[in-house]
PDB file of C-alpha atoms in Angstrom:
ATOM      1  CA  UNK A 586     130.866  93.887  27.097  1.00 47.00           C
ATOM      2  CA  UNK A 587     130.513  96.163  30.003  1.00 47.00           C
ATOM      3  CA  UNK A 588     132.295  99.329  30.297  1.00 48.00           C
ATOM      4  CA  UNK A 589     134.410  99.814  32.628  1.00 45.00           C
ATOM      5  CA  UNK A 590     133.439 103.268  33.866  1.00 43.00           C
ATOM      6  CA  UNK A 591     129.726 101.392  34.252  1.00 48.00           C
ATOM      7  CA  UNK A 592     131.114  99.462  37.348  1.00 47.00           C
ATOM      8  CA  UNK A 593     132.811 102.789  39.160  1.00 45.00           C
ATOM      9  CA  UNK A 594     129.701 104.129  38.892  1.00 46.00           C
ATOM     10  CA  UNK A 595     127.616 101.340  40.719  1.00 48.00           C
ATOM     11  CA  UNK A 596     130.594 101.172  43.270  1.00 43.00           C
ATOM     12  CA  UNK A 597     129.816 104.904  43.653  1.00 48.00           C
ATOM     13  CA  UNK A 598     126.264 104.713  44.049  1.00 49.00           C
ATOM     14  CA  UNK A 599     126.445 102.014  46.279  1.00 48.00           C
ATOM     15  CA  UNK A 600     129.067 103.516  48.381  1.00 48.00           C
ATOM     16  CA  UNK A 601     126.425 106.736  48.552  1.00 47.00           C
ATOM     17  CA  UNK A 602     123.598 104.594  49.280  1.00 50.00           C
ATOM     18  CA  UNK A 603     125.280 102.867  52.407  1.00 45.00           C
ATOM     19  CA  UNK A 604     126.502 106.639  53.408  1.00 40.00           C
ATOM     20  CA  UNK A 605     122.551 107.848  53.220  1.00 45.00           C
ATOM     21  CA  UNK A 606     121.768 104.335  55.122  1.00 48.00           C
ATOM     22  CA  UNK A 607     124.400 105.434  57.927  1.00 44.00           C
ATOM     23  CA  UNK A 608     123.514 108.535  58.379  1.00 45.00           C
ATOM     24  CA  UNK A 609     119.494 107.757  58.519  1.00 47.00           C
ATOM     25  CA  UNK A 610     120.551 105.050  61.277  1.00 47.00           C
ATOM     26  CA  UNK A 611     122.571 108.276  63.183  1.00 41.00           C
ATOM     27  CA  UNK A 612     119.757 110.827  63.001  1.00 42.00           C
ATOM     28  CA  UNK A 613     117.319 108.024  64.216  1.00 45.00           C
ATOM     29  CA  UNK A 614     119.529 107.494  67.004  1.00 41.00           C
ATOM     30  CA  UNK A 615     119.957 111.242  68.003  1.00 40.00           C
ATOM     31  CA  UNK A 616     116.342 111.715  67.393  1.00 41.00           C
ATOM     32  CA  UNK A 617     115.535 108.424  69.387  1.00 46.00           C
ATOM     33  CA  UNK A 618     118.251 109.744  72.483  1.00 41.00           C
ATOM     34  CA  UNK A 619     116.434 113.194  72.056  1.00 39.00           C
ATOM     35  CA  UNK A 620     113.339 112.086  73.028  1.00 40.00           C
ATOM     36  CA  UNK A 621     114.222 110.029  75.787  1.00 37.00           C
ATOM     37  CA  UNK A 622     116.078 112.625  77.394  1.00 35.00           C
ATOM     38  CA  UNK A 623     112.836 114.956  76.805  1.00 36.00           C
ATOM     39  CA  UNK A 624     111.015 111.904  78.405  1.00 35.00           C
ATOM     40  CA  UNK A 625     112.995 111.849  81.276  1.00 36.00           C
ATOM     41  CA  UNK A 626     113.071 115.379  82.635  1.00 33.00           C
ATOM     42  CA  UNK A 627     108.955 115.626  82.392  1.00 37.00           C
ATOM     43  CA  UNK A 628     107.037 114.712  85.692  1.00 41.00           C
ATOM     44  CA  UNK A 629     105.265 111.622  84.966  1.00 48.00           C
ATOM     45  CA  UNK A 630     102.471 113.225  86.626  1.00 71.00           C
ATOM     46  CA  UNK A 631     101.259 116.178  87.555  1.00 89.00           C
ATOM     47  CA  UNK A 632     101.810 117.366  91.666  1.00 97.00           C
ATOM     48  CA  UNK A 633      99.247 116.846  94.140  1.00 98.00           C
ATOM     49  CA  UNK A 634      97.456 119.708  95.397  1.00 98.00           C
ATOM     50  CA  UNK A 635      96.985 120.329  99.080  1.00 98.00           C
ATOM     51  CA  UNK A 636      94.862 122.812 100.819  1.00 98.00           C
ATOM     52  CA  UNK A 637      95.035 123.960 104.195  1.00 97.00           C
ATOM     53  CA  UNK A 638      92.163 125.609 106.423  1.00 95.00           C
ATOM     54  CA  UNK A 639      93.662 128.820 106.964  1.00 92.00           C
ATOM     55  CA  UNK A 640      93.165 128.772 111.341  1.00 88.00           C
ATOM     56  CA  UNK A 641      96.376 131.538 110.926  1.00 88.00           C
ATOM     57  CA  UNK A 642      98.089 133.684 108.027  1.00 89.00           C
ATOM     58  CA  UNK A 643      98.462 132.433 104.588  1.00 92.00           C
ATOM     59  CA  UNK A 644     102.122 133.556 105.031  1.00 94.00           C
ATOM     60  CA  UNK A 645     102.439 131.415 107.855  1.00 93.00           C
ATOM     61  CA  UNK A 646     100.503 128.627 106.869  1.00 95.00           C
ATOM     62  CA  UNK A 647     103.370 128.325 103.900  1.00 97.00           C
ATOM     63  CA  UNK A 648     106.202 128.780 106.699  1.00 97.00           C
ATOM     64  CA  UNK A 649     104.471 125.357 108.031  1.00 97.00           C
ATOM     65  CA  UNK A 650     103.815 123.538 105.620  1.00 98.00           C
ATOM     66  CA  UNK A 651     106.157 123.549 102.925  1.00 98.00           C
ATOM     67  CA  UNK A 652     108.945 122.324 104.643  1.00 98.00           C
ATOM     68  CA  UNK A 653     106.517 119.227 105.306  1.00 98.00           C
ATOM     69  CA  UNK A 654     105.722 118.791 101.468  1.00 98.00           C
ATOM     70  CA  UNK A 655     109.481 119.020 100.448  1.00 98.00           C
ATOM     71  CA  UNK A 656     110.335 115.823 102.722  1.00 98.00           C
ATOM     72  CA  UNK A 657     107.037 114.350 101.794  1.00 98.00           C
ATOM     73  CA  UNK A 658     108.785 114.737  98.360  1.00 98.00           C
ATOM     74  CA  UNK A 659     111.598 113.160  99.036  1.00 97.00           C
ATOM     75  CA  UNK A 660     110.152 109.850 101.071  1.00 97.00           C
ATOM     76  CA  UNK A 661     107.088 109.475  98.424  1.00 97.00           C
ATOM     77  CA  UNK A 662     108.785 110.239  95.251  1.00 97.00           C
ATOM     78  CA  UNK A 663     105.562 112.433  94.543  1.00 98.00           C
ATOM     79  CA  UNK A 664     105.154 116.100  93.610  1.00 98.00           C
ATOM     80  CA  UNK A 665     102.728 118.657  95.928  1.00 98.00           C
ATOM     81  CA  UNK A 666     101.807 121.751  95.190  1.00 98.00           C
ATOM     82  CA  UNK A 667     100.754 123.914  98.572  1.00 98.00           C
ATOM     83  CA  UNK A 668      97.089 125.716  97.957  1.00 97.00           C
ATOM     84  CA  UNK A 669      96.851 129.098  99.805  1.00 96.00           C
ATOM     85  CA  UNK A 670      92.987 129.838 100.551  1.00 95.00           C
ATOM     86  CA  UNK A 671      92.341 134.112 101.651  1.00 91.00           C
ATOM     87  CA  UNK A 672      90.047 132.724 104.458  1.00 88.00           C
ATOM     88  CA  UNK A 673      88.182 129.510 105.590  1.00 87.00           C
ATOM     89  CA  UNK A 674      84.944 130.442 103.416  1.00 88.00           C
ATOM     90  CA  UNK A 675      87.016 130.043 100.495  1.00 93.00           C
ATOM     91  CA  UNK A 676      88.824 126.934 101.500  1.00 95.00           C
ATOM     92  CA  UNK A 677      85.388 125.226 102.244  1.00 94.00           C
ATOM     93  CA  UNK A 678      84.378 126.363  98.861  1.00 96.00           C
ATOM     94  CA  UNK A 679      87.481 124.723  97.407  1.00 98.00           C
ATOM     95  CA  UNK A 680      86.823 121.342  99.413  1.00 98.00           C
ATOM     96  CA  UNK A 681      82.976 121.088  98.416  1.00 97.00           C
ATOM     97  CA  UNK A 682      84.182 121.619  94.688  1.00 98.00           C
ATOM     98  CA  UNK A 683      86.567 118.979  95.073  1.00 98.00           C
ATOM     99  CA  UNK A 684      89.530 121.434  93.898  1.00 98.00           C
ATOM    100  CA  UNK A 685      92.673 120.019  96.427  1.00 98.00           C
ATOM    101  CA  UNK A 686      94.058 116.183  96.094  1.00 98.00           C
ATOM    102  CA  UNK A 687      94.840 116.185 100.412  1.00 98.00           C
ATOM    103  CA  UNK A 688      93.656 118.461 102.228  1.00 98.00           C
ATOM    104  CA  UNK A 689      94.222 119.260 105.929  1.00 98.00           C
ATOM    105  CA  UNK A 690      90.354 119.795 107.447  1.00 97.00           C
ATOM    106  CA  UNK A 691      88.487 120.103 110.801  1.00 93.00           C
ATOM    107  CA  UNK A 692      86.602 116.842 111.961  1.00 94.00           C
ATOM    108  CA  UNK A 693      83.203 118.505 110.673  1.00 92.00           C
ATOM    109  CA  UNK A 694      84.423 119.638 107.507  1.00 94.00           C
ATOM    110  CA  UNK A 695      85.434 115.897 106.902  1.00 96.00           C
ATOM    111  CA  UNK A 696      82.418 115.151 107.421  1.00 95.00           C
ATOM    112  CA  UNK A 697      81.205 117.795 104.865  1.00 94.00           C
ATOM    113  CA  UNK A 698      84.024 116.855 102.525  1.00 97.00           C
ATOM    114  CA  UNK A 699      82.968 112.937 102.507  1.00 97.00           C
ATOM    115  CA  UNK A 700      79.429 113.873 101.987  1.00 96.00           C
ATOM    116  CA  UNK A 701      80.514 116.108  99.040  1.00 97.00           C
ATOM    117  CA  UNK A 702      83.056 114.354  97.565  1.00 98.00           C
ATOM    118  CA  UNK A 703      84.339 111.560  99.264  1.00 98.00           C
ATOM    119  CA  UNK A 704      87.359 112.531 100.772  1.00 98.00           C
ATOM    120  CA  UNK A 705      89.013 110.045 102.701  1.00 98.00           C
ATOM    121  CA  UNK A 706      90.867 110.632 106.422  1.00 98.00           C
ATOM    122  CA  UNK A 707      94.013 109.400 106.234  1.00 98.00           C
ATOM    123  CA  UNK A 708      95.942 110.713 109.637  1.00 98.00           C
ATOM    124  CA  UNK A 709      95.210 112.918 112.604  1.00 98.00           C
ATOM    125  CA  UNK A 710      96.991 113.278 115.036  1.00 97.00           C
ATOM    126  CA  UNK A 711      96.752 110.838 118.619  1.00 97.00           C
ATOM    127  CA  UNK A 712      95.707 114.259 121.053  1.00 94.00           C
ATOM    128  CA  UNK A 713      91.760 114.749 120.724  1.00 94.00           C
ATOM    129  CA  UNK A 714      91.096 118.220 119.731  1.00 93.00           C
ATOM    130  CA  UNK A 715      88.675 120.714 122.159  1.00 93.00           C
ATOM    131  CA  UNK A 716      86.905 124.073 121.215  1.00 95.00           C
ATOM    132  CA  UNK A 717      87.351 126.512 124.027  1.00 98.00           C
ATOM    133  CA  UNK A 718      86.092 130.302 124.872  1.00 98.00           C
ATOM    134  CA  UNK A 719      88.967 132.434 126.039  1.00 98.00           C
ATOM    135  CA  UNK A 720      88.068 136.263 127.527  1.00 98.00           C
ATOM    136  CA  UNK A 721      90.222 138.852 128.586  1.00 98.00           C
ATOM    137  CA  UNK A 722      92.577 137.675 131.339  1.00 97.00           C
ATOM    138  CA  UNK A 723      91.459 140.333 133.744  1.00 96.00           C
ATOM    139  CA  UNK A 724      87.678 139.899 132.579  1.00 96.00           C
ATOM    140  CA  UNK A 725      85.436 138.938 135.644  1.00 96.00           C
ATOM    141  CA  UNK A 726      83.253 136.817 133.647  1.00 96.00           C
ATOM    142  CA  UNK A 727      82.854 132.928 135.402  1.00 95.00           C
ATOM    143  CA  UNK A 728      80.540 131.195 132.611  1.00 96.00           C
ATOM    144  CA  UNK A 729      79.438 131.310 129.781  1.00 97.00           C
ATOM    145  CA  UNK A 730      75.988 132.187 130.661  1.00 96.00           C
ATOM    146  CA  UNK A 731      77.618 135.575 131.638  1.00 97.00           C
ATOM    147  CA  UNK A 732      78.197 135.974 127.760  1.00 97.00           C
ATOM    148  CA  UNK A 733      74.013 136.490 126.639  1.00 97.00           C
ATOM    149  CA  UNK A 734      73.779 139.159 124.565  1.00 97.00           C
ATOM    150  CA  UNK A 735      77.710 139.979 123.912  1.00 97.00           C
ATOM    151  CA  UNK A 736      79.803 139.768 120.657  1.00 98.00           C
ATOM    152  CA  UNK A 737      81.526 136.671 120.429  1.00 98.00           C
ATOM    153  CA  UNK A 738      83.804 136.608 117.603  1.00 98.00           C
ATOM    154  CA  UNK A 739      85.023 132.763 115.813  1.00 97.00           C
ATOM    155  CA  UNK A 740      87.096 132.284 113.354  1.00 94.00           C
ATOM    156  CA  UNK A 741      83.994 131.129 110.895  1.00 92.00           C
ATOM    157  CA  UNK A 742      80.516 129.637 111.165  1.00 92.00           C
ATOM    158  CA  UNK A 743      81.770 126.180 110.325  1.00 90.00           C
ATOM    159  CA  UNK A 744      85.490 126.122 112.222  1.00 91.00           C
ATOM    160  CA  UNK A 745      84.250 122.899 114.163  1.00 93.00           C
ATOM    161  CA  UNK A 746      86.042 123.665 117.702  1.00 93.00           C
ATOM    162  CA  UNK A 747      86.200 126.642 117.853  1.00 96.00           C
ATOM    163  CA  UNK A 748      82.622 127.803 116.444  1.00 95.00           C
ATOM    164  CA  UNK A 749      80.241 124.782 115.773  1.00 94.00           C
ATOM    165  CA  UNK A 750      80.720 123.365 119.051  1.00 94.00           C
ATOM    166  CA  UNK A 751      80.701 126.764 121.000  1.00 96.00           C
ATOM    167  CA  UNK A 752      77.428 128.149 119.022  1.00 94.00           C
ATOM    168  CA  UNK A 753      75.589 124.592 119.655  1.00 92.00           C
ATOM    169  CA  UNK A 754      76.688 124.810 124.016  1.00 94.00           C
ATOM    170  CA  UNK A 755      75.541 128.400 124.162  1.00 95.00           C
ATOM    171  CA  UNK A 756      72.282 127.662 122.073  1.00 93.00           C
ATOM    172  CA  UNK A 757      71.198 124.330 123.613  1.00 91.00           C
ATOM    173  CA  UNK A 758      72.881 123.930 127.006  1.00 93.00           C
ATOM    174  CA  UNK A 759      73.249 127.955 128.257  1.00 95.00           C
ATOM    175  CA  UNK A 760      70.187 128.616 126.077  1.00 96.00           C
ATOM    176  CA  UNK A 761      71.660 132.230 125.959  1.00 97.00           C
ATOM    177  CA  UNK A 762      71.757 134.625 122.685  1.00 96.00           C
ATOM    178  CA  UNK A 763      74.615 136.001 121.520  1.00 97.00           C
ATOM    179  CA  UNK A 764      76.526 138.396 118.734  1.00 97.00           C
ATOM    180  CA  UNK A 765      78.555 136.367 116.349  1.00 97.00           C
ATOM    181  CA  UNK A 766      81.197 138.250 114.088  1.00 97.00           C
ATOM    182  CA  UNK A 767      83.460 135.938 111.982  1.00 96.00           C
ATOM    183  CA  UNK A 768      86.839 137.318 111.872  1.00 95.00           C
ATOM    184  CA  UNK A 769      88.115 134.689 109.024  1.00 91.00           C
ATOM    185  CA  UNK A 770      90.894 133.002 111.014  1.00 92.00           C
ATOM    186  CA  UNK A 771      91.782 131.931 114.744  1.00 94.00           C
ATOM    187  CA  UNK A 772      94.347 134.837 115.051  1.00 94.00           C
ATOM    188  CA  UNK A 773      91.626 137.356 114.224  1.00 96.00           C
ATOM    189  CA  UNK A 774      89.669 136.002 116.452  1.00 97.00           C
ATOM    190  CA  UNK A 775      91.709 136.226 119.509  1.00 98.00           C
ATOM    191  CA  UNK A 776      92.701 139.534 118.522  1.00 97.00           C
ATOM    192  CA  UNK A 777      89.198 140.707 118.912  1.00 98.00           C
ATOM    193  CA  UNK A 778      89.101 140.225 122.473  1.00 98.00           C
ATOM    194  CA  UNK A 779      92.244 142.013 123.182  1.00 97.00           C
ATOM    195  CA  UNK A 780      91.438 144.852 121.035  1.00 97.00           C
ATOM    196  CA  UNK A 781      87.878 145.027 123.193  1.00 97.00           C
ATOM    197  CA  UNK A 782      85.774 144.628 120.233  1.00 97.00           C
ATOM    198  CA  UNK A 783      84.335 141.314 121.202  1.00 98.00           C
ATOM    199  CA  UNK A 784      83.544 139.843 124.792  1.00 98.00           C
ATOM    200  CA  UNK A 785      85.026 136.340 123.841  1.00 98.00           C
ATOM    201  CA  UNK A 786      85.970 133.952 121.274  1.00 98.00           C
ATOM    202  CA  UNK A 787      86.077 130.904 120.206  1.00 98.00           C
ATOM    203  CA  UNK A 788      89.358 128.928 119.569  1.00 97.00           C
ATOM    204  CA  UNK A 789      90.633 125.612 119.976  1.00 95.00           C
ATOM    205  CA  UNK A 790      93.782 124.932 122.274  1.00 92.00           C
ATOM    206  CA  UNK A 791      96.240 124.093 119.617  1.00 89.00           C
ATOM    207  CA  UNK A 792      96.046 126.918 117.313  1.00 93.00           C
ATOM    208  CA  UNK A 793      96.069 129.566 121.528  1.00 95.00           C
ATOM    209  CA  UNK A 794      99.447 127.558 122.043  1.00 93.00           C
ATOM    210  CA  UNK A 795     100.773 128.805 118.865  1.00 91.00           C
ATOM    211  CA  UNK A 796      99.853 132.338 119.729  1.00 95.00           C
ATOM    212  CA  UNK A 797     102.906 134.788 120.665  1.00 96.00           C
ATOM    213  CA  UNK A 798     103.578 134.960 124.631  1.00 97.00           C
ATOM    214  CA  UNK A 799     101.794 138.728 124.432  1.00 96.00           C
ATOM    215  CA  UNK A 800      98.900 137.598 123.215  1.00 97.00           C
ATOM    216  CA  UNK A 801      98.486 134.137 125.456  1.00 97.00           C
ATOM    217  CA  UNK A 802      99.600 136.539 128.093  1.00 97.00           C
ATOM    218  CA  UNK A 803      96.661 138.686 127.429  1.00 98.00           C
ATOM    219  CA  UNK A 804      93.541 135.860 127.158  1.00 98.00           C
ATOM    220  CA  UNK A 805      92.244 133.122 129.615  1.00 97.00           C
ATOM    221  CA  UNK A 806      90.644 130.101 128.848  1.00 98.00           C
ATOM    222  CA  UNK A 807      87.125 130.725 130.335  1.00 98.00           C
ATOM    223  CA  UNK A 808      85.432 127.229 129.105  1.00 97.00           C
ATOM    224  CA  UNK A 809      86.575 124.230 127.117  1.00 96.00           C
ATOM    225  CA  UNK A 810      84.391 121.645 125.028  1.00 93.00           C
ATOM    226  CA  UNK A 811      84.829 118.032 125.406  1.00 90.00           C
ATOM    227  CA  UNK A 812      86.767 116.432 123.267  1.00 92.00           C
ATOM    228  CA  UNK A 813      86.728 115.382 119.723  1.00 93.00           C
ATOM    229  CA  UNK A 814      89.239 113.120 117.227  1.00 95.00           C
ATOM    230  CA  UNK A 815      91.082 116.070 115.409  1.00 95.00           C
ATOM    231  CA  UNK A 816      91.438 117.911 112.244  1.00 96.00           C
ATOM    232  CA  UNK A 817      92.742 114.551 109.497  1.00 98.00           C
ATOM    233  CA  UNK A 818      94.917 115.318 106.465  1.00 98.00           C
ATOM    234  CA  UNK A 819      92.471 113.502 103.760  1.00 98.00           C
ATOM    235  CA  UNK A 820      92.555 112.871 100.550  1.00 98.00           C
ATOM    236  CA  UNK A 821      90.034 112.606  97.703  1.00 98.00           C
ATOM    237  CA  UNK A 822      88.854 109.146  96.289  1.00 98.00           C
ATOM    238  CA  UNK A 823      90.717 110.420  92.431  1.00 97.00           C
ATOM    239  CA  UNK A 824      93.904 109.710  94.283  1.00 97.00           C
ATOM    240  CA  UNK A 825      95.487 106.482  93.789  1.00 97.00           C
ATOM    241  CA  UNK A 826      94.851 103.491  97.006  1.00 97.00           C
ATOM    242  CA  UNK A 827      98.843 103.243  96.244  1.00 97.00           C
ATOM    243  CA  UNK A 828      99.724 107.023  96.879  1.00 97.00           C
ATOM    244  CA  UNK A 829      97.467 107.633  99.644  1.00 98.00           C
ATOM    245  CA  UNK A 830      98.979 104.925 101.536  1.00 98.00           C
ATOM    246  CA  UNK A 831     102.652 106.167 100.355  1.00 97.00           C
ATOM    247  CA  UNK A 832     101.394 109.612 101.785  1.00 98.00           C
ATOM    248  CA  UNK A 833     100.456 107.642 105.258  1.00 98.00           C
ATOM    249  CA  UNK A 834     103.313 106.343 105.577  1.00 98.00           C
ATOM    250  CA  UNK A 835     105.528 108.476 104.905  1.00 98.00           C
ATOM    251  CA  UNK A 836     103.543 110.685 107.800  1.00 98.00           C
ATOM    252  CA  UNK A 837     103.857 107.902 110.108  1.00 98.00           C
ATOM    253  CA  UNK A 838     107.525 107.295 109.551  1.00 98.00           C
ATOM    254  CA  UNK A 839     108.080 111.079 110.002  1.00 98.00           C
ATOM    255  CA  UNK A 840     107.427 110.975 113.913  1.00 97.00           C
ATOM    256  CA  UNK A 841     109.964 108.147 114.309  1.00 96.00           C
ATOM    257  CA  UNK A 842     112.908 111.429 114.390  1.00 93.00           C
ATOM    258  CA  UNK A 843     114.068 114.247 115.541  1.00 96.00           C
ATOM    259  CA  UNK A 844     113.899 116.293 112.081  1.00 97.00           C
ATOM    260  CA  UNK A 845     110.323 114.763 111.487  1.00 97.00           C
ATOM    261  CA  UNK A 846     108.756 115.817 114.862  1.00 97.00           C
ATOM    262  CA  UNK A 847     109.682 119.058 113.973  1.00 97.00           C
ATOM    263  CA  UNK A 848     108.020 119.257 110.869  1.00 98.00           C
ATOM    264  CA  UNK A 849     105.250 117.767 112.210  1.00 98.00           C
ATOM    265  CA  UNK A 850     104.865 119.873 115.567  1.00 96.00           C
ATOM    266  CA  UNK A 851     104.745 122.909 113.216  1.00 95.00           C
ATOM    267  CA  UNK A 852     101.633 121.530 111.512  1.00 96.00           C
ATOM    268  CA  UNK A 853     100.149 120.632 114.259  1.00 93.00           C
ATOM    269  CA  UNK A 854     100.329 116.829 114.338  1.00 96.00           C
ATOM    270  CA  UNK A 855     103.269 115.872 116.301  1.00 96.00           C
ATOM    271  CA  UNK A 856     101.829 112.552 117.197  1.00 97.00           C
ATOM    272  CA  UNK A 857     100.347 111.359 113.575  1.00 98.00           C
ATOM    273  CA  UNK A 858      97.886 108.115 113.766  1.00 98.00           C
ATOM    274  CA  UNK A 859      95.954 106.653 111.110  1.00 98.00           C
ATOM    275  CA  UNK A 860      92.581 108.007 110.842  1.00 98.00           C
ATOM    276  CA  UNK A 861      89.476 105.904 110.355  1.00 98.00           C
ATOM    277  CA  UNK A 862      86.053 107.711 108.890  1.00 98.00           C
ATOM    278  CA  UNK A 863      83.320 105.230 111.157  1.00 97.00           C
ATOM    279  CA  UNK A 864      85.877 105.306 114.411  1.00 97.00           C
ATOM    280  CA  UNK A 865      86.631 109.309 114.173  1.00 97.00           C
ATOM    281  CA  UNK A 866      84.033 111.284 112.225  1.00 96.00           C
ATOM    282  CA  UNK A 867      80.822 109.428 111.733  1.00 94.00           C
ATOM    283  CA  UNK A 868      79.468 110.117 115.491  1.00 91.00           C
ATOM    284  CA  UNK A 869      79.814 113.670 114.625  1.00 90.00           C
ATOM    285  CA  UNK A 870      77.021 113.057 111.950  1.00 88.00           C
ATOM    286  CA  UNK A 871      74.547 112.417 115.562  1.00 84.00           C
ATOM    287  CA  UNK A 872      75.410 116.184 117.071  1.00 80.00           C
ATOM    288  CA  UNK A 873      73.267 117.259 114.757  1.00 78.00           C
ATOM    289  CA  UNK A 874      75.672 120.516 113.867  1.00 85.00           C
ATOM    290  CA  UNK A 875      74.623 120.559 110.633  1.00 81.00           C
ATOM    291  CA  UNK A 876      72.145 122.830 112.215  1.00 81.00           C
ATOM    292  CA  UNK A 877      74.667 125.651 112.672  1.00 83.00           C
ATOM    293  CA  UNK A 878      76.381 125.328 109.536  1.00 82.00           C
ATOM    294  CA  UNK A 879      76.474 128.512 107.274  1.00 76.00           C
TER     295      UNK A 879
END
């Protein structure tokens, strides 16, 4: 005959066993709720890096842009992360590599970047872009003939308005020899002239406008190239078809108000369009500038 004590002591056991059961099922729970919550606040992937060819300041190249990225953020759901190159010879070096997701280029370096890595145009803006050569505003000069054998200073060998397409008039049209000196960004480059340490230089209208009123004041606009489709934002083929096109048009939908122009107008794009590789960039491949590329 069983004792009675036998039976309190299954009960017991039992009632410690479903104890040890609940408790398991509690701590799976917490440990379960813990790691969705960890889960949650990790970016699913990491943020997109852009690069942009520094025509001005690095400072003010963030003062542009990042404003930009953090709506971009906000209509694409994706993360950027804004790449700050010293000078354009390091931001082509970046580009070649393959080193920035989007990145905001001149219409030759696209056509650099595609041969390099495939980067694809994805908008530029509807206003074609021209190179011109700006002198002192009291400078006599009349042509550029009148510039053989003077300094001419460009923001780098391969800026495409301001440089390529200068450097390939004077060579093959004026047939004239001058001076470069690369002053590593459009700013430095006007500067140049009004300091008197270079006859000329090469710019493009866009980045002139953005000058201060002193310094427009102080330069004329003594020839201007025809013109070309402008600099694309572009991204490289590892980005996803879906997030380029979320990129796009987001871009797109920007221009369509007041808070969006704005943005835009300080990069430079105020009038985004898509941008097609054969229709924009691929008769550049025929100037043959590849000739005055450094």
């Amino acid at each position: 005959m069983d004792h009675p004590l036998n039976g309190r002591r299954e009960v017991s056991q039992d009632r410690r066993r479903t104890v040890a059961g609940a408790w398991g099922w509690v701590t799976g729970c917490l440990l379960g709720w813990a790691s969705l919550a960890q889960a949650q606040v990790q970016p699913d992937r990491p943020p997109l890096v852009v690069e942009v060819v520094p025509q001005f300041q690095p400072v003010e190249i963030n003062r542009s842009w990042a404003p930009l990225l953090a709506r971009l953020e906000k209509e694409t759901g994706l993360a950027f992360t804004l790449k700050l190159a010293k000078d354009i010879p390091a931001f082509e070096d970046d580009v070649m590599a393959g080193v920035p997701d989007l990145v905001y280029q001149n219409p030759y370096h696209q056509v650099m970047a595609r041969r390099a890595q495939g980067y694809l145009p994805l908008v530029r803006d509807a206003k074609l872009l021209t190179g011109i050569v700006v002198v002192r505003h009291n400078d006599p000069v009349g042509s550029t003939k009148a510039l053989a054998g003077q300094t001419i200073a460009y923001p780098a060998p391969n800026a495409f308005g301001a440089s390529l397409l200068v450097r390939s008039h004077l060579a093959e049209v004026d047939r004239i020899e001058t001076q470069p000196f690369y002053a590593k960004t459009h700013t430095n480059a006007y500067r140049q002239v009004l300091t008197g340490r270079a006859a000329a230089a090469g710019g493009v209208r866009a980045t002139l406008d953005k000058e201060p009123e002193e310094v427009r004041a102080g330069l004329r606009v003594l020839w201007e190239t025809p013109g070309a489709a402008p600099h694309p934002i572009s991204a490289h083929p590892r980005v996803s078809p879906q997030n380029r096109e979320a990129v796009t048009a987001a871009l797109l939908r920007l221009a369509q108000d007041p808070a969006g122009q704005a943005l835009l107008k300080e990069v430079l794009m105020p009038q985004p369009v898509r941008a097609d590789y054969a229709r924009d960039y691929q008769p550049l491949e025929k100037l043959r500038l590849e000739r005055y590329v450094e």
